[in-house]
Coordinates of C-alpha atoms in Angstrom, one line a residue:
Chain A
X1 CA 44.5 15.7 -28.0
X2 CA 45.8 12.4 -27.4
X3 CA 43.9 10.1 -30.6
X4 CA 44.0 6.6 -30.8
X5 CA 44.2 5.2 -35.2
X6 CA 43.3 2.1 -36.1
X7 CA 43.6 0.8 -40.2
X8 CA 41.7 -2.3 -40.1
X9 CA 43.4 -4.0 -43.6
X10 CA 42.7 -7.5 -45.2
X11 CA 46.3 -8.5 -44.2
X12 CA 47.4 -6.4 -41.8
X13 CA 46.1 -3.8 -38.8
X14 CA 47.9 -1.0 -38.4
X15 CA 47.3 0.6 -34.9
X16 CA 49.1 4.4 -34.4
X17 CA 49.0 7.4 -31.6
X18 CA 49.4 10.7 -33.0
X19 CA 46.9 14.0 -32.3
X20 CA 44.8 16.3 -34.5
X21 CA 47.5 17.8 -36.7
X22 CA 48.1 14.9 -38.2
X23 CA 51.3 13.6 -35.9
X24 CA 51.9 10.1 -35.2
X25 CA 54.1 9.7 -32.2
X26 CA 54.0 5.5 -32.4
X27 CA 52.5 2.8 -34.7
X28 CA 52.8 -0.9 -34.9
X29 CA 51.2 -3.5 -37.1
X30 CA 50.0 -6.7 -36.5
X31 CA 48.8 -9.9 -38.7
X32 CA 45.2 -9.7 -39.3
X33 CA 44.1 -13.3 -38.3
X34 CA 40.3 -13.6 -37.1
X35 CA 38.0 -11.4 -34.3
X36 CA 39.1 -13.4 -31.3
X37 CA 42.7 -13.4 -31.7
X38 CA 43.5 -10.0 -33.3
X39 CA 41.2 -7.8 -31.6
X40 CA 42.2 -8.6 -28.0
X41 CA 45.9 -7.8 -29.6
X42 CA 44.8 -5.0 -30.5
X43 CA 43.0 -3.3 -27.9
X44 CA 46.1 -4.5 -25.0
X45 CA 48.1 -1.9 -27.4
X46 CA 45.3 1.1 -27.0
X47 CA 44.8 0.0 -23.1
X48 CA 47.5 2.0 -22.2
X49 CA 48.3 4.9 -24.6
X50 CA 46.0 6.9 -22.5
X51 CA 43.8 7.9 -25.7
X52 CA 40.9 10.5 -25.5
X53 CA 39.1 8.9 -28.7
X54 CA 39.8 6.4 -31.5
X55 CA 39.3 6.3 -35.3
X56 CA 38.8 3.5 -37.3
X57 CA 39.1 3.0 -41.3
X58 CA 37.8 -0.5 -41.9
X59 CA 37.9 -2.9 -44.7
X60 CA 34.3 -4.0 -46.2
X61 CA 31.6 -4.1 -46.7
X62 CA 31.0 -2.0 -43.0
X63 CA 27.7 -0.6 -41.5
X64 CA 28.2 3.1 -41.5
X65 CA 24.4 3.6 -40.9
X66 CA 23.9 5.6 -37.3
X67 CA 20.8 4.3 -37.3
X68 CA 21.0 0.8 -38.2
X69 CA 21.0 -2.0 -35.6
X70 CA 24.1 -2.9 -36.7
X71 CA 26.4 0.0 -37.1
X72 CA 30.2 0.3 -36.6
X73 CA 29.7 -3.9 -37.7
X74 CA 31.8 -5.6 -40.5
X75 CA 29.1 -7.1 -42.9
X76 CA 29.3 -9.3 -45.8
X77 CA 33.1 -9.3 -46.0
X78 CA 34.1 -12.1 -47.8
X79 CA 36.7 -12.8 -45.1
X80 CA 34.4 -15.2 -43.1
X81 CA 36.0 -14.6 -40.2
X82 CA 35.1 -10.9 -39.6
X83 CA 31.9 -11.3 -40.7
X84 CA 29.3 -9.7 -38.7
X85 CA 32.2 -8.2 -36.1
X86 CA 31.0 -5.8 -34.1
X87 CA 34.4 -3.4 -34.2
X88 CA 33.0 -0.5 -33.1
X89 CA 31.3 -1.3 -30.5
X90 CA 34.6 -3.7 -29.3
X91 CA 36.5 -0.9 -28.8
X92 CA 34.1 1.5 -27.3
X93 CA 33.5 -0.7 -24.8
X94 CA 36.7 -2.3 -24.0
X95 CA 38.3 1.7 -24.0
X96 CA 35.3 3.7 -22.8
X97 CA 36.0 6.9 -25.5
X98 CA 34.1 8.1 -28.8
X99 CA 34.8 5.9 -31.5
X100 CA 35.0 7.1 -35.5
X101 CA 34.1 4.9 -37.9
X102 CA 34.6 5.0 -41.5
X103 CA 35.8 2.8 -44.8
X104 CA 39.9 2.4 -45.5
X105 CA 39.0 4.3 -48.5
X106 CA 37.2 7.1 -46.8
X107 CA 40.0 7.3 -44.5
X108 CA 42.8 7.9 -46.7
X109 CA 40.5 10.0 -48.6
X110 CA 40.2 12.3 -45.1
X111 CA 43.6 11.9 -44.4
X112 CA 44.5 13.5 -47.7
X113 CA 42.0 16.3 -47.7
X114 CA 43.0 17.1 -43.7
X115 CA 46.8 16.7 -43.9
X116 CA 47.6 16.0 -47.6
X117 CA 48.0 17.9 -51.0
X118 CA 44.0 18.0 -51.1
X119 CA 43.7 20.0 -47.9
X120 CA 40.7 22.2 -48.2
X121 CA 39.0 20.6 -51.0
X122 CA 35.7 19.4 -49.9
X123 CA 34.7 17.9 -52.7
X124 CA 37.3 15.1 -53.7
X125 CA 38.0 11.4 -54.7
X126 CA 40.3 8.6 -53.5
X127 CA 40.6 5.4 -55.2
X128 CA 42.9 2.7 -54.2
X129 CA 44.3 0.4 -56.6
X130 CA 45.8 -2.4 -55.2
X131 CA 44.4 -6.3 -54.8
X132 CA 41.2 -4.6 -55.4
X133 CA 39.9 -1.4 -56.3
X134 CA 38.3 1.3 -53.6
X135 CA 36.9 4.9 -54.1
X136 CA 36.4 7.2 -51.2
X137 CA 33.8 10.2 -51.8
X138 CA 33.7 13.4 -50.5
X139 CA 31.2 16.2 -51.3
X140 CA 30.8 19.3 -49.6
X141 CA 33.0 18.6 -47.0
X142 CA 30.9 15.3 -46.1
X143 CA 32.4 11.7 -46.8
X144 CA 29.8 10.4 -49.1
X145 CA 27.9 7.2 -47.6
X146 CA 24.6 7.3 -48.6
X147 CA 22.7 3.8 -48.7
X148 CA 25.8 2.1 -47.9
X149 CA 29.2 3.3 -49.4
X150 CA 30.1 3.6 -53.3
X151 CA 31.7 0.5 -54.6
X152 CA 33.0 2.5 -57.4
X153 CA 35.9 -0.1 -57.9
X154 CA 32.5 -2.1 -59.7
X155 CA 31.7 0.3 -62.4
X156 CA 31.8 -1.1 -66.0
X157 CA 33.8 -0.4 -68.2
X158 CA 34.5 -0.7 -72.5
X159 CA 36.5 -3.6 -72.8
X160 CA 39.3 -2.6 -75.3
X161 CA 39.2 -5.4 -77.9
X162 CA 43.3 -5.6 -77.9
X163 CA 43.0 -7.2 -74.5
X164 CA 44.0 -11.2 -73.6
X165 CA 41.8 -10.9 -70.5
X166 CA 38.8 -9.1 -71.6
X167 CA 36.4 -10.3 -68.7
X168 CA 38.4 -9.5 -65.9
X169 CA 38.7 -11.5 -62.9
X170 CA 35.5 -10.1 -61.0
X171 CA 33.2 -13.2 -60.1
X172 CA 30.6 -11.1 -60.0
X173 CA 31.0 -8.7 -63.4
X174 CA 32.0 -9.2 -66.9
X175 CA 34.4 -6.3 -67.4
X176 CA 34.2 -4.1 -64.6
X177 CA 36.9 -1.4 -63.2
X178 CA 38.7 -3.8 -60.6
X179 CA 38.0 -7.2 -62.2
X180 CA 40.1 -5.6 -65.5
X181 CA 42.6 -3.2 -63.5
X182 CA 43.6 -4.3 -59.9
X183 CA 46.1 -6.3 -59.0
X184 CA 45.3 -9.5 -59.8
X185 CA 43.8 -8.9 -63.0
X186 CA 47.3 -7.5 -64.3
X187 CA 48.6 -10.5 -63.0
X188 CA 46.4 -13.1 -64.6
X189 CA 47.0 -10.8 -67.6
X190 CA 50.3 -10.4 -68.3
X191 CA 51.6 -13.7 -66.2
X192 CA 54.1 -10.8 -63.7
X193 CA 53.0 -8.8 -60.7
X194 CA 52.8 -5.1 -61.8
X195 CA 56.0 -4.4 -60.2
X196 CA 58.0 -6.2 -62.6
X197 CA 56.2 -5.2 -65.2
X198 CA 57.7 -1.6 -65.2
X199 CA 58.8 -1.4 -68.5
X200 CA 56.3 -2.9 -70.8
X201 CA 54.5 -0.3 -72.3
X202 CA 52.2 -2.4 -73.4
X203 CA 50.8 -3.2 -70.1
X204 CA 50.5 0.4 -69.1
X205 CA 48.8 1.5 -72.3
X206 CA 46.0 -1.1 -71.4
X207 CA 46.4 0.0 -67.6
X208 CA 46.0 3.2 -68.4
X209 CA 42.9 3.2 -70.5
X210 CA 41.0 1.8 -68.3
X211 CA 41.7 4.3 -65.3
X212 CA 41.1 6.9 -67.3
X213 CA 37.3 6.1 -68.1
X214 CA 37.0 5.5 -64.6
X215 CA 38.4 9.2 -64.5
X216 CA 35.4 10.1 -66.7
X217 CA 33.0 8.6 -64.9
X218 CA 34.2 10.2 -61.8
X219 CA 34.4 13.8 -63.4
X220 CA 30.7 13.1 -64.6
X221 CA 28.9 11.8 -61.8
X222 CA 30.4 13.6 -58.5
X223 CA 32.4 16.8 -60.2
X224 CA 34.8 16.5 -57.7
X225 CA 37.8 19.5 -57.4
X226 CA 40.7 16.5 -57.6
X227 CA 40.9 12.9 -57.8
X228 CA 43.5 11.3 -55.9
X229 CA 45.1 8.0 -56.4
X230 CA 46.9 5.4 -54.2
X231 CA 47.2 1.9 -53.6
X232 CA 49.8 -0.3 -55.2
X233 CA 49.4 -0.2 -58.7
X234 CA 49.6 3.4 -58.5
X235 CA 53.4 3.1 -57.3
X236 CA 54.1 2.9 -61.4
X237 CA 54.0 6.3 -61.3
X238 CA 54.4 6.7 -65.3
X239 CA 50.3 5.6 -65.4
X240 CA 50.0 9.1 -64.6
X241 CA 50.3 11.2 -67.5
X242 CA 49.2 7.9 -69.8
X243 CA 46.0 8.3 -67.5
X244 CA 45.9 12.3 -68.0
X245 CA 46.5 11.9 -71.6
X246 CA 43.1 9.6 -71.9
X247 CA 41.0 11.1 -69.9
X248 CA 40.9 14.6 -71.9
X249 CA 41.1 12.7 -74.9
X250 CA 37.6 11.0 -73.3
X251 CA 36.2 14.3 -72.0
X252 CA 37.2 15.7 -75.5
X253 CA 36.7 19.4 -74.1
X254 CA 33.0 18.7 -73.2
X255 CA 33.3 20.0 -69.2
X256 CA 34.9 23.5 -69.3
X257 CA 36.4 23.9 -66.4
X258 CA 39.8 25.5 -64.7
X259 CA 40.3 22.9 -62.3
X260 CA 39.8 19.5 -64.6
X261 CA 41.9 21.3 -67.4
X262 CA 44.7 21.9 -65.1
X263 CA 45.7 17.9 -65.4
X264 CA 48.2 17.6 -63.4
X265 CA 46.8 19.0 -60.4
X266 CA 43.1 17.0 -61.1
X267 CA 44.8 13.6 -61.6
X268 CA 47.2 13.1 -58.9
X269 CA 49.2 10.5 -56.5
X270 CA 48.8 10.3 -53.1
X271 CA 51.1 12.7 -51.3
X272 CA 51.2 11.4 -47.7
X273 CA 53.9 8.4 -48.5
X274 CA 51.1 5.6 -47.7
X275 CA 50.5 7.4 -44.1
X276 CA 46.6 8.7 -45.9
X277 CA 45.0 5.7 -43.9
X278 CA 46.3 6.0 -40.4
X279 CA 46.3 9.6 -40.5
X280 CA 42.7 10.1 -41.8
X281 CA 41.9 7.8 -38.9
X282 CA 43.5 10.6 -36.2
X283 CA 41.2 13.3 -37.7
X284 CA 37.7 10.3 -37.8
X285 CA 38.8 9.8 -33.7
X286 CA 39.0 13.4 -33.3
X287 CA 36.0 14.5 -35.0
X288 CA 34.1 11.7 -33.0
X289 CA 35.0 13.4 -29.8
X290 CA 34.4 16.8 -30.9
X291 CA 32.1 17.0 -34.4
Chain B
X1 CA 5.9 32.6 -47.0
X2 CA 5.0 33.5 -50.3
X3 CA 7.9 32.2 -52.8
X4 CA 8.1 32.9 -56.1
X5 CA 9.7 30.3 -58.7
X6 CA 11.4 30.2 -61.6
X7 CA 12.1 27.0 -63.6
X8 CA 14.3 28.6 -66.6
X9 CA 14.5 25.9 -69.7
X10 CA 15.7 26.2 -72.8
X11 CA 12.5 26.4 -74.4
X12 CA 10.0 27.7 -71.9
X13 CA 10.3 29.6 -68.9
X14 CA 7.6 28.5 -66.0
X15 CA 7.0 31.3 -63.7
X16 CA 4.6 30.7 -60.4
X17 CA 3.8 31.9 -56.9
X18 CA 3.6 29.3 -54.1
X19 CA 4.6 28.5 -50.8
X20 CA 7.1 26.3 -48.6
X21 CA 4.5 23.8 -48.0
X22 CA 4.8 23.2 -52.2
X23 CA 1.3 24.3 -52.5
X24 CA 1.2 26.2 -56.1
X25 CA -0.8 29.1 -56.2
X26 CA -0.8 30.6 -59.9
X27 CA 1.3 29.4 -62.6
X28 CA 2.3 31.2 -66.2
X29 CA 4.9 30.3 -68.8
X30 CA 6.6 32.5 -70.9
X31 CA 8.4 31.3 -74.2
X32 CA 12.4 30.9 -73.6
X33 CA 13.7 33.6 -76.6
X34 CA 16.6 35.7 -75.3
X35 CA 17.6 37.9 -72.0
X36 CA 16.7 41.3 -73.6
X37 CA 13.6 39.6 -74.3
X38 CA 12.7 37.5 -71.8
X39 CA 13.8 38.7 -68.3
X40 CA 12.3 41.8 -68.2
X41 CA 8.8 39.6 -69.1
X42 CA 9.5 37.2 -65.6
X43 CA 10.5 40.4 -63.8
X44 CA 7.4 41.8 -64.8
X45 CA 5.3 38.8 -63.9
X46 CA 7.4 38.9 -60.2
X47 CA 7.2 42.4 -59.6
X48 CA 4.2 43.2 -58.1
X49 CA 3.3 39.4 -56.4
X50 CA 4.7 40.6 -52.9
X51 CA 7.2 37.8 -52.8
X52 CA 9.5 37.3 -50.2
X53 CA 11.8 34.9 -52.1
X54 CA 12.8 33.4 -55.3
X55 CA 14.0 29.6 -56.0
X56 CA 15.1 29.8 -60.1
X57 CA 16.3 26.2 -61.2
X58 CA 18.3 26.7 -64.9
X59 CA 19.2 25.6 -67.6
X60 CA 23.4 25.3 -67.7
X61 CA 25.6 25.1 -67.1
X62 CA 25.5 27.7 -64.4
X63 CA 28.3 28.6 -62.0
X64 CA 27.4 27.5 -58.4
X65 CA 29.9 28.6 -56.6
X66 CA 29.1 31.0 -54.4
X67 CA 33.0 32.0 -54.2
X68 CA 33.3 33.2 -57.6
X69 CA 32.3 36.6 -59.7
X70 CA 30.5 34.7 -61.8
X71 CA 27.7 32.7 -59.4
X72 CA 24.4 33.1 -60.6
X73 CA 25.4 33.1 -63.9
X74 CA 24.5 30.6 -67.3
X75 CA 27.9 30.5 -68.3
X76 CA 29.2 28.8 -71.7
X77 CA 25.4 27.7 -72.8
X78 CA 25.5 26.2 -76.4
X79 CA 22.3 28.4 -76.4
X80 CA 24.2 31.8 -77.2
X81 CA 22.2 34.5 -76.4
X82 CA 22.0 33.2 -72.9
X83 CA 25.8 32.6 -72.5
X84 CA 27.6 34.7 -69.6
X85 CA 24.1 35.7 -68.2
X86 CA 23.7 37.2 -64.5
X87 CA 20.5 35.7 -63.9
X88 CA 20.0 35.0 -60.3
X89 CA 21.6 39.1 -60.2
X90 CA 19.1 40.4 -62.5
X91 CA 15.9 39.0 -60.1
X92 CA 18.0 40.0 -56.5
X93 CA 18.4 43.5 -58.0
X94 CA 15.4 43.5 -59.7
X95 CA 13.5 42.2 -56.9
X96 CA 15.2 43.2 -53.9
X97 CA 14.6 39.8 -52.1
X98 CA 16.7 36.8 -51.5
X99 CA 17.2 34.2 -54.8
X100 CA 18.3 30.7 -54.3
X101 CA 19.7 29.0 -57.4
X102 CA 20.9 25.6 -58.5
X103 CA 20.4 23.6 -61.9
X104 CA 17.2 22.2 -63.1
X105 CA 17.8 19.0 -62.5
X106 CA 18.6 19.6 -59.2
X107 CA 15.4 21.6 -58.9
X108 CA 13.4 18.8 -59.8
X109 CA 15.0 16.6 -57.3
X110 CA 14.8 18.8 -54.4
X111 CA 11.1 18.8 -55.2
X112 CA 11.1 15.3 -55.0
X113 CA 12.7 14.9 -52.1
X114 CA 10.9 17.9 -50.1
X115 CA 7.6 17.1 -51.6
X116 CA 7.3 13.8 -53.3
X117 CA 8.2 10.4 -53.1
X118 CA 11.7 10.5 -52.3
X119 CA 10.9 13.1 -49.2
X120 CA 13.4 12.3 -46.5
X121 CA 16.0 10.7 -48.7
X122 CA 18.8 12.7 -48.3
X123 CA 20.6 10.4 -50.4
X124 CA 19.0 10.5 -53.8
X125 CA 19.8 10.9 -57.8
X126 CA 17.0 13.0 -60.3
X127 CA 17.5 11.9 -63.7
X128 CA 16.0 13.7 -66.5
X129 CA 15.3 11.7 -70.1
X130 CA 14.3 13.9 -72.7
X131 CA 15.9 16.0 -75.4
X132 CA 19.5 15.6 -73.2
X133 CA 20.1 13.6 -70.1
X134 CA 20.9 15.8 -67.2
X135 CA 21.0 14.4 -63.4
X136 CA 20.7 16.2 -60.2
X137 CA 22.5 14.2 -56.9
X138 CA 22.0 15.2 -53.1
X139 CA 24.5 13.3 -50.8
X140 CA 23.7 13.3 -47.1
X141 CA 20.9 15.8 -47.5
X142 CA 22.7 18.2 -49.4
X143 CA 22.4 19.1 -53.4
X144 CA 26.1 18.2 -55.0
X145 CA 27.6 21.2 -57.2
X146 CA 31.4 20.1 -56.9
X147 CA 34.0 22.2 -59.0
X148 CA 30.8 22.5 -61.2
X149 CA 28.1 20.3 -61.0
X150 CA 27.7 17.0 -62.1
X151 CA 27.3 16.4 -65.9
X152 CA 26.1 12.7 -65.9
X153 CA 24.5 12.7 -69.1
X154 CA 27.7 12.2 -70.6
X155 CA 29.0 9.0 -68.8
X156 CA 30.5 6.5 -71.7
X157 CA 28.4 3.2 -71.8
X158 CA 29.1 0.1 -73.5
X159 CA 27.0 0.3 -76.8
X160 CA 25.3 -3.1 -77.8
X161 CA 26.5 -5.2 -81.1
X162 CA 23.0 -4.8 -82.4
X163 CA 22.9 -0.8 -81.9
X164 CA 22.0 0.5 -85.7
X165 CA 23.3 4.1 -84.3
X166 CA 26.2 2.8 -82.4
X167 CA 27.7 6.1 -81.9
X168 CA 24.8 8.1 -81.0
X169 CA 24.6 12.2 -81.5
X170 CA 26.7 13.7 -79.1
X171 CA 28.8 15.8 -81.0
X172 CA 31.6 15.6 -77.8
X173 CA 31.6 11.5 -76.9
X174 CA 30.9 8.6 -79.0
X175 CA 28.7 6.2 -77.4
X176 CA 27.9 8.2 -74.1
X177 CA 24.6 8.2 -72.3
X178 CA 22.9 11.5 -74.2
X179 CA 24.5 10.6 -77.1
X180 CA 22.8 6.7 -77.2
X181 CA 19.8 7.3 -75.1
X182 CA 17.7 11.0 -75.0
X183 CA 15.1 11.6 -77.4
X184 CA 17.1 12.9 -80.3
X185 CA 19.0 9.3 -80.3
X186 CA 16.0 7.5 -80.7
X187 CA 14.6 9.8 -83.1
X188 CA 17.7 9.6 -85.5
X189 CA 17.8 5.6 -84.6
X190 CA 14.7 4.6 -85.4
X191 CA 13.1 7.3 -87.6
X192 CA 10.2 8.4 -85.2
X193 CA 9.6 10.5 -81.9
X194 CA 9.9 8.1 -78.6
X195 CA 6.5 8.9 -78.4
X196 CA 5.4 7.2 -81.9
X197 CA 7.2 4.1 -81.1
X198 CA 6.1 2.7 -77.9
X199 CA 4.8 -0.8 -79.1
X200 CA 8.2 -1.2 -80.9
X201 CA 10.2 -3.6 -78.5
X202 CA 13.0 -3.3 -80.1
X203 CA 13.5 0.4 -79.2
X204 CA 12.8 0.2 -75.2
X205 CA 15.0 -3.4 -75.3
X206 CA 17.9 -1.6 -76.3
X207 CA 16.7 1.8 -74.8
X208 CA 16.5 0.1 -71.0
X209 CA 20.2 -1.7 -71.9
X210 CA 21.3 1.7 -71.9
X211 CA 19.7 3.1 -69.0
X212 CA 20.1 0.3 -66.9
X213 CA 23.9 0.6 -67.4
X214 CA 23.5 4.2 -66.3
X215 CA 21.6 3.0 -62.7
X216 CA 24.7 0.4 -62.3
X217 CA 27.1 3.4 -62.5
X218 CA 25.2 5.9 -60.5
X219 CA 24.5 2.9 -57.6
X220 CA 28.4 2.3 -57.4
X221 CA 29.2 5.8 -58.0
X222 CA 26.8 7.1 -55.4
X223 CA 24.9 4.5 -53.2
X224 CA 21.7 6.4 -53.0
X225 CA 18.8 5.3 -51.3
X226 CA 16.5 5.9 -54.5
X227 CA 17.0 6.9 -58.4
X228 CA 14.2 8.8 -60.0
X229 CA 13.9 9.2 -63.8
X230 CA 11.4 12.0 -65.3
X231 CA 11.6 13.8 -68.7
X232 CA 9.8 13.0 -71.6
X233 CA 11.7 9.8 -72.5
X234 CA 10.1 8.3 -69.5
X235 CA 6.2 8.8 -69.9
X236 CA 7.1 5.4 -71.8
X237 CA 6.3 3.5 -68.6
X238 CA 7.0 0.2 -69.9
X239 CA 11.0 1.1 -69.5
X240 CA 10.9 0.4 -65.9
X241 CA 10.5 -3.0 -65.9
X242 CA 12.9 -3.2 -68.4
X243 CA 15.2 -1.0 -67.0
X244 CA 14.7 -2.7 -63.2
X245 CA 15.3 -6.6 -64.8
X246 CA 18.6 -5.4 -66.8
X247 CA 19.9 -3.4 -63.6
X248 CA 19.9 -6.7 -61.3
X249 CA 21.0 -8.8 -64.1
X250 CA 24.4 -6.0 -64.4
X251 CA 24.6 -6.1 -60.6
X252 CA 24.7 -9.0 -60.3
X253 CA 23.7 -9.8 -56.5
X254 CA 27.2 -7.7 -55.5
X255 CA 26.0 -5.1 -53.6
X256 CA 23.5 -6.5 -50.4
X257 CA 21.4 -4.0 -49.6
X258 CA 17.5 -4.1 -48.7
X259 CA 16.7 -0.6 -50.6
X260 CA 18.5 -1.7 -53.6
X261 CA 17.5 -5.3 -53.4
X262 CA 13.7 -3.5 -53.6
X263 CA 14.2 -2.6 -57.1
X264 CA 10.6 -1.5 -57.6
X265 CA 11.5 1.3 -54.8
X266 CA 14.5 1.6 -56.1
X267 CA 14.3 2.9 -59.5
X268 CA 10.9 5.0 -59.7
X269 CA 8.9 7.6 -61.9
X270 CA 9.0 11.4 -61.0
X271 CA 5.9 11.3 -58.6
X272 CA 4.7 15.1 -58.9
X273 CA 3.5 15.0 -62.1
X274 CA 6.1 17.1 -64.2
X275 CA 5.6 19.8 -60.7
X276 CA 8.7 18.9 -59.4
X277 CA 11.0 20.9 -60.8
X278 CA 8.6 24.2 -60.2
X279 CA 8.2 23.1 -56.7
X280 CA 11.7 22.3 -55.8
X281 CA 12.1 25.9 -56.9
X282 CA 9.5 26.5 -53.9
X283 CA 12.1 25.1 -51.6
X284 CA 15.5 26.7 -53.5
X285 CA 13.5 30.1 -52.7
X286 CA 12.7 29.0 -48.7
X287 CA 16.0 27.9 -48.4
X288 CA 17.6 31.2 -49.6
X289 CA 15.8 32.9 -47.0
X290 CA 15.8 30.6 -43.9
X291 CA 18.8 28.7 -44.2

């Protein structure tokens, strides 16, 4: 089946054609700007392609509520712009095929657990940790909605009393996971982007700490069979065993199970070289047309 | 249908005979001692009530998975004698009809949403105060086992300056939300049984500081449509207020949503007078037959 994809980022919109097994036979990105100039762009490249349904992982907040007045919209976003966008129904209308609709974080969560190292595991979590912080949910097979979506990227944390920036950048929350642990927050930190900041250990150690009680939380509240996680940040790959290291020492034993003792295979990176998004959005275009 | 039920605790087991409309019929409660003891006394109060099904909600952990040799089972129980116990295989044998099983917290929330307030919320978190914290989750109608199931209880919190037990009792995690915040806490704390102390605003103050971090985490975690808190902890009915203001105030105004914005919706009482867990065993037993 011929599947349109669509990652609606912040920055950029990645559009791709690929099928159910995960293929993508083209892709191209373009600047995101606002509604009337970058979704006509957009759906000129899908006019053509011949696509038999499209899936879309969206920045947010999004209405993923079937039964709300305004599903398949882009909310609250901060970017004013896309406010109150109607994507969903854009697209269905200007293509005339079934439209999927999901989170960016839900859709690399799907693209991992359809195509990538978490195949088969229904009951999994992606975060992304990047200019913000974004956790995808799935449980029993289901991507987790619920009232709206989890904003687990707002949970709060223990500030550790060692650090120079021990409210975070969040205007909304003292302390919590992405106001102390995305991007920016390194950056305001420790005065260098995380990417050249490679090598000091100190940064890592902080870094580190807090991911792993978001770890906790995570294990706690949704007892998921792996955790997966991507986004920028996550490109320093030796947070990984730091992160492992603190999270037993946090679970201290307490949850006895195989799969959370086995580390290496609970905490892990992405495994679909940053292709999660646009791939999780083949398999929401194809489960639109055929779920 | 005549169901039978089993709500297995740690210190009593409630036995009773009902149906799928949650109407209880009889009801009888046998003191929780050990299997030898005990299980041929609930098999004996099943045998001859012509049931056609049995819901049992435990006591855990309990394996869930329906994949492994072990399902049915209590599994590494601090309680010993119980450890490594076939339960749900003792009854099907015993009985010859079809058991459903899932925790007790679970149990109770299932009643809750079948029969009670939260009926028709498929999104929706059971918390239970008392001697421990345990919570039961269904996402998207369905209850949430995971690699095990979750174990909320034990979610770290930040603990207040002014805490005279700033560790808490958990003999696994300092500060987490057993350890600071179920009965034996505020026993040990403050030198009396919750129940003695419920003028003393000191105690709920600091008691709703803690819970209402725990409603922040399991709205971000989980964005459920309502959060339910029973167990004997909560008979102290002047927490919700409390727990309601100090939830918004932690939120902050960040996530815009009408059910959460309705905090006195939002965050409720157990609504079936300490029934629910005996009636969601109702349902578990329905559901193991129909479903």
């Amino acid at each position: 089946m011929r599947i349109g994809a669509l990652e609606a980022g912040g920055t950029k919109m990645v559009c791709a054609i690929g099928d159910e097994s995960g293929r993508i036979k083209e892709q191209k990105s373009f600047p995101t700007i606002d509604p009337e100039t970058t979704l006509p762009e957009l759906l000129a490249y899908f006019k053509d392609k011949e696509i038999e349904a499209l899936g879309i992982a969206c920045f947010g907040p999004v209405d993923l509520d079937k039964d709300s007045s305004s599903y398949g919209y882009i909310t609250t976003t901060p970017k004013r712009a896309w406010a109150d966008t109607d994507i969903v129904g854009y697209f269905s209308r200007g293509l005339g095929v079934k439209v999927g609709f999901d989170t960016d974080v839900n859709g690399s969560l799907l693209g991992e657990v359809t195509y990538g190292q978490a195949k088969g595991l229904g009951d999994a979590v992606y975060y992304t940790i990047g200019t913000g912080v974004g956790a995808g949910v799935m449980s029993g097979g289901k991507l987790v909605h619920g009232a709206m979506h989890p904003e687990a990227g707002h949970m709060l944390l223990r500030v550790r009393e060692d650090d120079p920036l021990p409210d975070g950048v969040c205007p909304f929350h003292k302390g919590c996971l992405e106001g102390l642990a995305a991007g920016p927050a390194i950056e305001k930190r420790w005065g260098k982007k995380a990417a050249e900041l490679g090598d000091d250990i100190r940064v890592w150690d902080l870094e580190s700490y807090y991911l792993a009680q978001c770890m906790v939380t995570t294990t706690v509240m949704l007892s998921p069979k792996i955790i997966i996680l991507g986004g920028g940040v996550m490109h320093q790959k030796q947070l990984f065993p730091l992160i492992r290291e603190k999270t037993s020492e946090l679970l201290n034993g307490y949850i006895k199970n195989s799969r959370i003792d086995d580390m290496d295979h609970y905490i892990v990176p992405a495994s679909l070289n940053d292709d999660q998004g646009i791939m999780g959005c083949l398999k929401l275009g194809y489960d639109a047309a055929n779920v």
